[in-house]
């Protein structure tokens, strides 16, 4: 029985070694999933066309190359209260170029930041990263005293993952019905470039 035990330990060690040798960190934005969905998937794999077209439409001020479909409250997700998917305007296959999950943390900034920290750790442990940026943003002053606490990850394929907690001031909470939340977004290289060069010209 002693030999059997030793052999089992030896085999277990070998399996662990081979597992560590073969395991590599993901480096492509399509490897990042939100609610089981990935960049490059078709929305039609998860929703019916008429269901998608009943979502709220999100547009940008300077370009309509990409549009967003924001899910309705009837759609239930495991981890998020709401999802938004960004596709090319005239694409009838609804290929996902960017997506965002949002969960309410109303007046719970500390809890939001704790959850954000956990997500950041998971990404650091599982993805090859070119760059990481931690910063705060006040929406260029457009939202009063509101503030976002942001972490951006640049992946080697040019995709970007962003995680942030939004803390809105009382004025915007009342006038715009905005709520404090945690958001996680996955963005393809093409969408991210468009967002930063064309969407708000």
XYZ file of C-alpha atoms in Angstrom:
201
model
C 0.000 0.000 0.000
C 2.975 2.273 0.647
C 4.217 1.802 -2.924
C 0.751 2.533 -4.293
C 0.602 5.759 -2.272
C 4.032 6.831 -3.495
C 3.044 6.059 -7.103
C -0.164 8.077 -6.776
C 1.781 11.058 -5.411
C 4.366 10.716 -8.192
C 1.662 10.623 -10.884
C -0.123 13.597 -9.298
C 3.115 15.600 -9.343
C 3.711 14.727 -12.996
C 0.193 15.788 -13.935
C 0.690 19.092 -12.094
C 4.011 19.728 -13.856
C 2.589 19.016 -17.302
C -0.459 21.157 -16.541
C 1.727 24.086 -15.554
C 3.866 23.698 -18.658
C 0.899 23.649 -21.023
C -1.066 26.442 -19.355
C -0.587 29.875 -20.862
C -2.332 33.157 -20.209
C -4.932 34.320 -22.719
C -3.908 37.231 -24.930
C -6.933 37.842 -27.156
C -9.968 39.981 -26.342
C -12.221 37.186 -27.653
C -11.024 35.044 -24.716
C -12.650 37.474 -22.285
C -16.266 36.610 -21.489
C -19.089 38.560 -19.892
C -22.107 36.411 -19.041
C -20.699 33.696 -21.322
C -20.509 36.019 -24.336
C -17.378 37.130 -26.185
C -16.216 39.736 -28.679
C -16.771 38.341 -32.179
C -19.911 36.396 -31.225
C -23.235 37.154 -32.885
C -26.023 38.526 -30.702
C -28.308 36.180 -32.615
C -26.621 33.274 -30.817
C -28.158 34.546 -27.575
C -31.247 36.600 -28.467
C -33.940 36.591 -31.132
C -33.815 39.422 -33.659
C -37.106 40.999 -32.538
C -35.889 40.775 -28.944
C -32.699 42.682 -29.818
C -34.644 45.369 -31.651
C -36.738 45.940 -28.549
C -33.621 46.856 -26.580
C -32.815 50.529 -26.045
C -30.715 52.060 -28.808
C -27.456 53.789 -27.821
C -25.879 56.206 -30.310
C -22.889 58.554 -30.406
C -22.855 62.258 -31.332
C -20.354 62.236 -34.215
C -20.484 58.827 -35.904
C -22.995 56.047 -36.405
C -20.528 53.399 -37.564
C -21.260 51.577 -34.306
C -24.498 51.550 -32.335
C -25.344 50.018 -28.986
C -28.211 47.773 -27.933
C -28.932 48.102 -24.201
C -30.879 45.220 -22.691
C -34.241 45.707 -21.088
C -35.089 44.924 -17.480
C -36.876 41.714 -18.513
C -33.554 40.126 -19.453
C -31.978 38.459 -16.421
C -28.241 37.827 -16.169
C -26.218 35.931 -13.606
C -23.784 38.674 -12.589
C -25.063 41.954 -14.039
C -28.269 43.953 -13.955
C -27.869 45.191 -17.519
C -25.797 44.561 -20.643
C -25.024 46.781 -23.629
C -23.703 45.399 -26.916
C -22.038 47.467 -29.645
C -22.335 46.338 -33.258
C -21.854 47.930 -36.659
C -24.967 49.828 -37.720
C -25.728 47.913 -40.912
C -24.621 44.461 -39.783
C -27.610 42.107 -39.869
C -25.534 39.426 -38.136
C -25.100 41.645 -35.061
C -21.431 40.770 -34.541
C -20.284 42.037 -31.136
C -17.373 44.509 -31.244
C -17.795 45.760 -27.689
C -19.948 44.847 -24.700
C -20.522 46.135 -21.217
C -22.023 44.592 -18.104
C -23.352 46.890 -15.374
C -24.396 46.111 -11.807
C -25.970 48.604 -9.402
C -24.066 49.538 -6.243
C -26.282 52.356 -5.026
C -24.495 54.290 -2.260
C -22.118 51.335 -1.839
C -18.858 52.646 -3.272
C -16.675 50.605 -0.893
C -18.403 47.375 -1.942
C -18.089 48.343 -5.590
C -14.368 49.036 -5.271
C -13.860 45.717 -3.481
C -15.612 43.825 -6.281
C -13.626 45.796 -8.855
C -10.391 44.794 -7.124
C -11.393 41.119 -7.322
C -12.119 41.371 -11.054
C -8.823 43.158 -11.670
C -6.963 40.329 -9.888
C -8.701 37.678 -12.017
C -7.716 39.488 -15.212
C -4.107 39.907 -14.062
C -3.904 36.196 -13.259
C -5.385 34.981 -16.543
C -4.390 37.387 -19.329
C -1.167 38.514 -20.956
C -1.257 42.288 -20.573
C 0.658 44.999 -22.404
C -0.373 47.741 -20.037
C -2.493 48.496 -16.965
C -3.751 51.965 -16.008
C -5.461 52.950 -12.745
C -6.988 56.409 -12.558
C -9.932 58.551 -11.496
C -12.056 60.625 -13.856
C -14.688 63.314 -13.247
C -16.223 63.090 -16.734
C -14.395 66.279 -17.756
C -16.565 68.162 -15.282
C -19.717 67.430 -17.292
C -21.290 65.483 -14.447
C -20.614 67.861 -11.569
C -18.863 66.212 -8.651
C -19.438 62.709 -9.989
C -16.414 60.456 -10.255
C -15.359 57.181 -11.858
C -12.650 54.891 -10.487
C -11.176 53.144 -13.502
C -8.765 50.360 -14.422
C -7.872 49.798 -18.083
C -6.070 46.741 -19.424
C -4.456 46.716 -22.870
C -4.215 43.218 -24.343
C -1.554 42.164 -26.823
C -4.079 41.938 -29.704
C -5.098 45.587 -29.237
C -8.286 44.862 -27.334
C -9.065 46.723 -24.118
C -10.832 45.624 -20.938
C -12.115 48.415 -18.707
C -13.481 48.044 -15.162
C -14.891 51.019 -13.284
C -17.057 52.130 -10.398
C -19.230 55.199 -10.992
C -20.211 57.433 -8.074
C -22.737 60.031 -9.199
C -23.444 63.234 -7.317
C -26.940 63.922 -5.962
C -27.859 66.363 -8.729
C -27.270 63.823 -11.500
C -28.898 61.033 -9.538
C -32.082 63.088 -9.277
C -32.168 64.842 -12.665
C -30.951 61.974 -14.869
C -31.966 59.002 -12.760
C -28.398 57.679 -12.825
C -27.357 55.097 -10.225
C -23.975 54.213 -8.745
C -22.686 51.091 -10.446
C -19.892 48.732 -11.350
C -19.226 48.370 -15.080
C -17.037 45.894 -16.958
C -16.445 46.293 -20.684
C -14.584 44.298 -23.328
C -13.629 46.190 -26.478
C -12.169 45.092 -29.781
C -9.231 47.022 -31.227
C -11.418 48.407 -34.060
C -14.189 49.612 -31.754
C -11.762 51.128 -29.236
C -9.965 53.090 -31.950
C -13.291 54.366 -33.306
C -14.506 55.339 -29.818
C -11.406 57.415 -29.174
C -11.042 59.031 -32.624
C -14.481 59.336 -34.266
C -17.365 58.868 -31.837
C -17.025 62.252 -30.119
C -15.412 64.507 -32.757
